[in-house]
Short mmCIF file of the C-alpha atoms (twelve columns), coordinates in Angstrom:
data_MODEL
# 
_entry.id   MODEL 
# 
loop_
_atom_site.group_PDB 
_atom_site.id 
_atom_site.type_symbol 
_atom_site.label_atom_id 
_atom_site.label_alt_id 
_atom_site.label_comp_id 
_atom_site.label_asym_id 
_atom_site.label_seq_id 
_atom_site.Cartn_x 
_atom_site.Cartn_y 
_atom_site.Cartn_z 
_atom_site.pdbx_PDB_model_num 
ATOM 1   C CA . MET A 1   0.000   0.000   0.000  1 
ATOM 2   C CA . ASP A 2   1.377   3.277   -1.038 1 
ATOM 3   C CA . PHE A 3   0.280   6.056   1.287  1 
ATOM 4   C CA . ASN A 4   1.417   9.553   1.370  1 
ATOM 5   C CA . TYR A 5   2.145   11.191  4.708  1 
ATOM 6   C CA . LYS A 6   -1.318  12.754  5.267  1 
ATOM 7   C CA . GLU A 7   -3.086  9.534   4.352  1 
ATOM 8   C CA . GLN A 8   -0.820  7.626   6.746  1 
ATOM 9   C CA . ILE A 9   -1.675  10.037  9.612  1 
ATOM 10  C CA . ALA A 10  -5.408  9.773   8.856  1 
ATOM 11  C CA . TYR A 11  -5.118  5.993   8.678  1 
ATOM 12  C CA . ASN A 12  -3.272  5.895   12.037 1 
ATOM 13  C CA . ASN A 13  -5.786  8.305   13.630 1 
ATOM 14  C CA . GLY A 14  -8.606  6.005   12.533 1 
ATOM 15  C CA . PHE A 15  -6.874  3.059   14.210 1 
ATOM 16  C CA . GLU A 16  -6.261  5.091   17.356 1 
ATOM 17  C CA . ARG A 17  -9.944  6.042   17.545 1 
ATOM 18  C CA . ARG A 18  -10.953 2.407   17.068 1 
ATOM 19  C CA . ILE A 19  -8.510  1.332   19.772 1 
ATOM 20  C CA . GLU A 20  -9.889  4.015   22.136 1 
ATOM 21  C CA . ARG A 21  -13.473 2.868   21.435 1 
ATOM 22  C CA . LEU A 22  -12.492 -0.747  22.034 1 
ATOM 23  C CA . GLU A 23  -10.750 0.189   25.297 1 
ATOM 24  C CA . ASN A 24  -13.822 2.160   26.421 1 
ATOM 25  C CA . ASN A 25  -16.060 -0.764  25.487 1 
ATOM 26  C CA . LEU A 26  -13.787 -3.093  27.446 1 
ATOM 27  C CA . LYS A 27  -13.901 -0.806  30.521 1 
ATOM 28  C CA . SER A 28  -17.690 -0.550  30.420 1 
ATOM 29  C CA . ALA A 29  -17.977 -4.322  29.940 1 
ATOM 30  C CA . GLN A 30  -15.711 -4.866  32.967 1 
ATOM 31  C CA . GLU A 31  -17.792 -2.440  35.056 1 
ATOM 32  C CA . HIS A 32  -20.971 -4.193  33.953 1 
ATOM 33  C CA . SER A 33  -19.415 -7.554  34.807 1 
ATOM 34  C CA . ASN A 34  -18.405 -6.272  38.261 1 
ATOM 35  C CA . ASN A 35  -21.938 -4.940  38.848 1 
ATOM 36  C CA . LEU A 36  -23.426 -8.285  37.821 1 
ATOM 37  C CA . GLU A 37  -21.014 -10.144 40.079 1 
ATOM 38  C CA . ALA A 38  -21.972 -7.901  43.022 1 
ATOM 39  C CA . LYS A 39  -25.667 -8.525  42.333 1 
ATOM 40  C CA . ILE A 40  -25.060 -12.286 42.125 1 
ATOM 41  C CA . ASN A 41  -23.223 -12.195 45.468 1 
ATOM 42  C CA . GLN A 42  -26.062 -10.198 47.027 1 
ATOM 43  C CA . LEU A 43  -28.687 -12.632 45.707 1 
ATOM 44  C CA . THR A 44  -26.621 -15.593 46.887 1 
ATOM 45  C CA . SER A 45  -26.428 -14.200 50.417 1 
ATOM 46  C CA . THR A 46  -30.173 -13.450 50.355 1 
ATOM 47  C CA . ILE A 47  -30.875 -17.033 49.265 1 
ATOM 48  C CA . GLU A 48  -28.648 -18.374 52.059 1 
ATOM 49  C CA . ILE A 49  -30.503 -16.247 54.617 1 
ATOM 50  C CA . GLN A 50  -33.855 -17.451 53.281 1 
ATOM 51  C CA . ARG A 51  -32.690 -21.083 53.414 1 
ATOM 52  C CA . HIS A 52  -31.653 -20.547 57.031 1 
ATOM 53  C CA . TRP A 53  -35.108 -19.149 57.883 1 
ATOM 54  C CA . ILE A 54  -36.827 -22.001 56.027 1 
ATOM 55  C CA . ASP A 55  -34.758 -24.560 57.963 1 
ATOM 56  C CA . GLU A 56  -35.564 -22.834 61.244 1 
ATOM 57  C CA . LEU A 57  -39.290 -22.701 60.439 1 
ATOM 58  C CA . GLN A 58  -39.237 -26.366 59.404 1 
ATOM 59  C CA . GLN A 59  -37.624 -27.305 62.729 1 
ATOM 60  C CA . LYS A 60  -40.237 -25.304 64.647 1 
ATOM 61  C CA . HIS A 61  -43.006 -26.922 62.615 1 
ATOM 62  C CA . ASN A 62  -41.614 -30.416 63.267 1 
ATOM 63  C CA . THR A 63  -41.304 -29.653 66.985 1 
ATOM 64  C CA . PHE A 64  -44.883 -28.381 67.043 1 
ATOM 65  C CA . ILE A 65  -46.146 -31.525 65.275 1 
ATOM 66  C CA . GLU A 66  -44.219 -33.744 67.718 1 
ATOM 67  C CA . ASN A 67  -45.604 -31.823 70.703 1 
ATOM 68  C CA . GLU A 68  -49.124 -31.968 69.299 1 
ATOM 69  C CA . GLU A 69  -48.873 -35.721 68.702 1 
ATOM 70  C CA . THR A 70  -47.495 -36.230 72.214 1 
ATOM 71  C CA . ILE A 71  -50.330 -34.250 73.793 1 
ATOM 72  C CA . ILE A 72  -52.978 -36.034 71.759 1 
ATOM 73  C CA . SER A 73  -51.524 -39.464 72.523 1 
ATOM 74  C CA . LEU A 74  -51.332 -38.605 76.232 1 
ATOM 75  C CA . LEU A 75  -54.916 -37.428 76.281 1 
ATOM 76  C CA . THR A 76  -56.293 -40.321 74.278 1 
ATOM 77  C CA . SER A 77  -54.257 -43.231 75.651 1 
ATOM 78  C CA . ASN A 78  -53.595 -42.440 79.294 1 
ATOM 79  C CA . GLU A 79  -56.788 -42.837 81.314 1 
ATOM 80  C CA . ASP A 80  -55.091 -41.664 84.529 1 
ATOM 81  C CA . GLY A 81  -53.855 -38.598 82.709 1 
ATOM 82  C CA . LEU A 82  -57.349 -37.953 81.408 1 
ATOM 83  C CA . ARG A 83  -58.818 -38.381 84.857 1 
ATOM 84  C CA . LYS A 84  -56.347 -35.845 86.233 1 
ATOM 85  C CA . CYS A 85  -57.275 -33.393 83.480 1 
ATOM 86  C CA . PHE A 86  -60.875 -33.418 84.663 1 
ATOM 87  C CA . PHE A 87  -60.112 -32.257 88.183 1 
ATOM 88  C CA . VAL A 88  -60.301 -28.506 88.653 1 
ATOM 89  C CA . ARG A 89  -59.719 -27.146 92.167 1 
ATOM 90  C CA . GLY A 90  -60.360 -30.581 93.617 1 
ATOM 91  C CA . ARG A 91  -63.690 -31.073 91.836 1 
ATOM 92  C CA . ASP A 92  -64.362 -33.650 89.150 1 
ATOM 93  C CA . ILE A 93  -65.768 -31.573 86.309 1 
ATOM 94  C CA . ARG A 94  -67.398 -34.684 84.844 1 
ATOM 95  C CA . GLN A 95  -70.001 -34.531 87.604 1 
ATOM 96  C CA . PRO A 96  -73.330 -33.070 86.448 1 
ATOM 97  C CA . LYS A 97  -73.201 -29.951 88.653 1 
ATOM 98  C CA . ALA A 98  -69.710 -29.086 87.492 1 
ATOM 99  C CA . ILE A 99  -70.577 -29.742 83.857 1 
ATOM 100 C CA . GLN A 100 -73.404 -27.227 84.021 1 
ATOM 101 C CA . ALA A 101 -70.811 -24.575 84.800 1 
ATOM 102 C CA . ILE A 102 -68.956 -25.296 81.563 1 
ATOM 103 C CA . ASP A 103 -70.293 -23.701 78.399 1 
ATOM 104 C CA . SER A 104 -72.325 -25.939 76.099 1 
ATOM 105 C CA . ARG A 105 -69.758 -26.027 73.306 1 
ATOM 106 C CA . ARG A 106 -67.061 -27.515 75.522 1 
ATOM 107 C CA . ARG A 107 -69.413 -29.662 77.609 1 
ATOM 108 C CA . ALA A 108 -70.094 -32.138 74.812 1 
ATOM 109 C CA . CYS A 109 -66.392 -32.574 74.157 1 
ATOM 110 C CA . PHE A 110 -65.669 -34.064 77.573 1 
ATOM 111 C CA . TRP A 111 -67.714 -37.223 76.997 1 
ATOM 112 C CA . SER A 112 -66.010 -38.628 73.935 1 
ATOM 113 C CA . LYS A 113 -62.340 -39.391 73.396 1 
ATOM 114 C CA . GLN A 114 -62.622 -38.312 69.771 1 
ATOM 115 C CA . LYS A 115 -64.235 -35.048 70.803 1 
ATOM 116 C CA . ARG A 116 -61.491 -34.505 73.380 1 
ATOM 117 C CA . LYS A 117 -58.883 -35.127 70.704 1 
ATOM 118 C CA . GLU A 118 -60.594 -32.683 68.326 1 
ATOM 119 C CA . MET A 119 -60.823 -30.073 71.078 1 
ATOM 120 C CA . VAL A 120 -57.107 -30.369 71.823 1 
ATOM 121 C CA . GLU A 121 -56.260 -30.113 68.127 1 
ATOM 122 C CA . GLN A 122 -58.482 -27.048 67.741 1 
ATOM 123 C CA . SER A 123 -57.025 -25.295 70.775 1 
ATOM 124 C CA . LEU A 124 -53.503 -26.036 69.522 1 
ATOM 125 C CA . GLU A 125 -54.375 -24.627 66.108 1 
ATOM 126 C CA . GLU A 126 -55.917 -21.534 67.697 1 
ATOM 127 C CA . SER A 127 -52.860 -20.973 69.871 1 
ATOM 128 C CA . CYS A 128 -50.620 -21.342 66.814 1 
ATOM 129 C CA . LEU A 129 -52.732 -18.851 64.894 1 
ATOM 130 C CA . GLU A 130 -52.548 -16.433 67.817 1 
ATOM 131 C CA . GLU A 131 -48.753 -16.792 67.909 1 
ATOM 132 C CA . ALA A 132 -48.511 -16.223 64.156 1 
# 
């Protein structure tokens, strides 16, 4: 290629401008890459925190289920335990006079094991809802 001096300078200036544009593009791409990496790190830490909370909630849920099952099994299988549950201030609340003092919704529950179990489950659910 035969270039005269002015054409050579113009040709070189064109290359210099292209090189500058490429360098600027490279810098902006690196900045963008750094920003993306920071966002990925932030999301990763957020995910780890959420996994920790999920694990903790799962443990609490499992503990609650175990406690609920223990209470229900105690109430339904242990007659002595049930008998003790029916004594309030030294009075057997299964006696007719004592039962009249209990509201009608709860009164029916004391006569059937299944009803007692349902009542315990309901009160546990209500207490969990109140805590939530």
